[in-house]
Amino acid sequence: MSIRIENRIGVAASTETVWGIIADLERWGDWNPLHPQASGRIAIGGKLDLVETLEGEPERRFEVRVPDWTPEAQLIWVERPAFLVRTTRYFELEALGETATLLANGQILDGLRARDWVVPRRARLAAAFEAINEAIKFRAESV
């Protein structure tokens, strides 16, 4: 059984502009409340080093693998945050016109313990994904 937590938002900016914000890992600390530090290489098989600051949880440093990405369209990473839990984290961008983008930001959880792991965190993760999207929207529309 998979569990999905996702937030979608319309952004009055091109996918190129939105992607530029997401792909600039060194600046995530300027806008990303969930992952204020990120480094690594966005490439298939690339590794990202992330810091996670989810409200109510201790700060967590971890490395993830990028199984898939498409410039100006998607970034996906996978990790195992707990025993028998696998998460797939993603950003997806869909062009709605030359200066309009639909941005989806979310996480899919799988595994025998996924439900146990996500239930106490679901509302906080959903709020974090919404805050991320609002921050990207603000930055993209301010350019």
C-alpha positions as a Markdown table, in Angstrom:
| # | Residue | x | y | z |
|---|---|---|---|---|
| 1 | Met | 0.0 | 0.0 | 0.0 |
| 2 | Ser | 1.4 | 3.4 | -1.0 |
| 3 | Ile | 0.6 | 6.6 | 0.9 |
| 4 | Arg | 0.9 | 9.9 | -1.0 |
| 5 | Ile | 1.3 | 13.4 | 0.5 |
| 6 | Glu | 1.3 | 16.2 | -2.1 |
| 7 | Asn | 0.8 | 19.9 | -2.5 |
| 8 | Arg | 0.1 | 21.5 | -5.9 |
| 9 | Ile | 0.2 | 25.2 | -6.7 |
| 10 | Gly | -0.1 | 27.4 | -9.8 |
| 11 | Val | 2.9 | 29.7 | -10.4 |
| 12 | Ala | 2.8 | 32.7 | -12.7 |
| 13 | Ala | 6.3 | 32.0 | -14.0 |
| 14 | Ser | 7.8 | 29.8 | -16.7 |
| 15 | Thr | 8.9 | 26.2 | -15.9 |
| 16 | Glu | 12.5 | 27.4 | -16.6 |
| 17 | Thr | 12.2 | 30.0 | -13.8 |
| 18 | Val | 10.7 | 27.5 | -11.4 |
| 19 | Trp | 13.2 | 24.8 | -12.3 |
| 20 | Gly | 16.0 | 27.3 | -11.8 |
| 21 | Ile | 15.0 | 27.8 | -8.2 |
| 22 | Ile | 14.7 | 24.0 | -7.5 |
| 23 | Ala | 17.9 | 23.1 | -9.3 |
| 24 | Asp | 20.0 | 25.7 | -7.3 |
| 25 | Leu | 20.7 | 23.4 | -4.4 |
| 26 | Glu | 23.1 | 25.9 | -2.7 |
| 27 | Arg | 20.3 | 28.4 | -2.3 |
| 28 | Trp | 17.7 | 26.0 | -0.8 |
| 29 | Gly | 18.4 | 27.5 | 2.6 |
| 30 | Asp | 17.0 | 30.8 | 1.3 |
| 31 | Trp | 13.5 | 29.4 | 0.8 |
| 32 | Asn | 13.2 | 25.7 | 1.8 |
| 33 | Pro | 11.9 | 25.3 | 5.4 |
| 34 | Leu | 12.0 | 21.5 | 5.3 |
| 35 | His | 15.5 | 21.1 | 3.6 |
| 36 | Pro | 17.5 | 24.2 | 4.5 |
| 37 | Gln | 20.7 | 22.6 | 3.3 |
| 38 | Ala | 21.2 | 20.7 | 0.1 |
| 39 | Ser | 24.2 | 19.8 | -2.0 |
| 40 | Gly | 25.2 | 17.2 | -4.5 |
| 41 | Arg | 24.6 | 16.5 | -8.2 |
| 42 | Ile | 21.2 | 16.4 | -9.9 |
| 43 | Ala | 21.8 | 13.6 | -12.4 |
| 44 | Ile | 20.5 | 10.1 | -12.8 |
| 45 | Gly | 22.3 | 8.1 | -10.2 |
| 46 | Gly | 23.5 | 11.3 | -8.5 |
| 47 | Lys | 23.7 | 11.7 | -4.8 |
| 48 | Leu | 22.2 | 14.6 | -2.8 |
| 49 | Asp | 23.2 | 15.4 | 0.8 |
| 50 | Leu | 20.2 | 16.9 | 2.6 |
| 51 | Val | 19.4 | 18.3 | 6.0 |
| 52 | Glu | 15.8 | 18.0 | 7.1 |
| 53 | Thr | 14.2 | 20.1 | 9.8 |
| 54 | Leu | 10.6 | 18.8 | 10.2 |
| 55 | Glu | 8.8 | 20.5 | 13.1 |
| 56 | Gly | 8.8 | 18.3 | 16.2 |
| 57 | Glu | 11.6 | 16.0 | 14.9 |
| 58 | Pro | 15.4 | 16.3 | 15.5 |
| 59 | Glu | 17.4 | 17.7 | 12.6 |
| 60 | Arg | 18.3 | 14.9 | 10.3 |
| 61 | Arg | 21.2 | 14.7 | 7.8 |
| 62 | Phe | 21.1 | 12.1 | 5.1 |
| 63 | Glu | 22.1 | 11.1 | 1.6 |
| 64 | Val | 19.7 | 10.2 | -1.2 |
| 65 | Arg | 19.9 | 8.8 | -4.7 |
| 66 | Val | 18.4 | 10.5 | -7.7 |
| 67 | Pro | 16.8 | 7.7 | -9.9 |
| 68 | Asp | 15.2 | 10.1 | -12.3 |
| 69 | Trp | 15.1 | 13.8 | -13.3 |
| 70 | Thr | 14.2 | 15.9 | -16.3 |
| 71 | Pro | 15.2 | 19.5 | -16.6 |
| 72 | Glu | 12.3 | 21.9 | -16.1 |
| 73 | Ala | 10.0 | 18.9 | -15.5 |
| 74 | Gln | 10.9 | 16.7 | -12.5 |
| 75 | Leu | 13.3 | 15.9 | -9.7 |
| 76 | Ile | 12.9 | 12.6 | -7.9 |
| 77 | Trp | 14.9 | 11.1 | -5.0 |
| 78 | Val | 14.6 | 8.0 | -2.9 |
| 79 | Glu | 15.5 | 7.1 | 0.6 |
| 80 | Arg | 14.7 | 4.7 | 3.5 |
| 81 | Pro | 14.1 | 6.9 | 6.6 |
| 82 | Ala | 13.1 | 4.0 | 8.8 |
| 83 | Phe | 13.1 | 0.2 | 8.9 |
| 84 | Leu | 10.7 | -1.2 | 6.2 |
| 85 | Val | 9.9 | 2.3 | 4.9 |
| 86 | Arg | 10.8 | 3.7 | 1.5 |
| 87 | Thr | 10.1 | 7.2 | 0.4 |
| 88 | Thr | 10.1 | 8.7 | -3.0 |
| 89 | Arg | 10.3 | 12.5 | -2.9 |
| 90 | Tyr | 9.5 | 14.6 | -5.9 |
| 91 | Phe | 9.1 | 18.0 | -7.6 |
| 92 | Glu | 7.0 | 17.9 | -10.8 |
| 93 | Leu | 6.5 | 20.9 | -13.1 |
| 94 | Glu | 3.9 | 21.2 | -15.8 |
| 95 | Ala | 3.9 | 24.1 | -18.2 |
| 96 | Leu | 0.4 | 25.7 | -18.5 |
| 97 | Gly | 1.7 | 28.3 | -20.9 |
| 98 | Glu | 4.8 | 30.4 | -21.5 |
| 99 | Thr | 4.5 | 32.1 | -18.1 |
| 100 | Ala | 2.5 | 29.6 | -16.0 |
| 101 | Thr | 3.5 | 26.5 | -14.3 |
| 102 | Leu | 1.7 | 23.9 | -12.2 |
| 103 | Leu | 4.1 | 22.8 | -9.4 |
| 104 | Ala | 3.6 | 19.5 | -7.5 |
| 105 | Asn | 5.8 | 18.7 | -4.5 |
| 106 | Gly | 5.3 | 15.5 | -2.6 |
| 107 | Gln | 6.2 | 12.2 | -1.2 |
| 108 | Ile | 5.1 | 8.6 | -1.8 |
| 109 | Leu | 5.7 | 6.2 | 1.1 |
| 110 | Asp | 5.8 | 2.4 | 0.6 |
| 111 | Gly | 6.7 | -0.5 | 2.8 |
| 112 | Leu | 5.3 | -2.6 | 5.7 |
| 113 | Arg | 5.9 | 0.2 | 8.2 |
| 114 | Ala | 5.1 | 3.2 | 6.0 |
| 115 | Arg | 1.7 | 3.8 | 7.7 |
| 116 | Asp | 3.3 | 3.6 | 11.2 |
| 117 | Trp | 6.0 | 6.0 | 10.1 |
| 118 | Val | 3.8 | 8.6 | 8.3 |
| 119 | Val | 0.7 | 8.8 | 10.6 |
| 120 | Pro | 2.3 | 10.9 | 13.3 |
| 121 | Arg | 4.1 | 13.1 | 10.6 |
| 122 | Arg | 1.5 | 13.5 | 7.9 |
| 123 | Ala | 0.1 | 16.9 | 8.9 |
| 124 | Arg | 3.5 | 18.3 | 9.5 |
| 125 | Leu | 4.8 | 17.0 | 6.1 |
| 126 | Ala | 1.8 | 18.4 | 4.3 |
| 127 | Ala | 2.3 | 21.8 | 5.9 |
| 128 | Ala | 6.0 | 21.7 | 5.0 |
| 129 | Phe | 5.2 | 20.8 | 1.3 |
| 130 | Glu | 2.7 | 23.7 | 1.2 |
| 131 | Ala | 5.3 | 26.1 | 2.7 |
| 132 | Ile | 7.9 | 25.0 | 0.1 |
| 133 | Asn | 5.5 | 25.5 | -2.8 |
| 134 | Glu | 4.5 | 29.0 | -1.5 |
| 135 | Ala | 8.1 | 29.9 | -1.1 |
| 136 | Ile | 9.0 | 28.8 | -4.7 |
| 137 | Lys | 5.9 | 30.6 | -6.0 |
| 138 | Phe | 6.9 | 33.8 | -4.2 |
| 139 | Arg | 10.5 | 33.6 | -5.5 |
| 140 | Ala | 9.5 | 32.7 | -9.1 |
| 141 | Glu | 6.9 | 35.4 | -9.3 |
| 142 | Ser | 9.3 | 38.0 | -7.9 |
| 143 | Val | 11.9 | 37.5 | -10.6 |
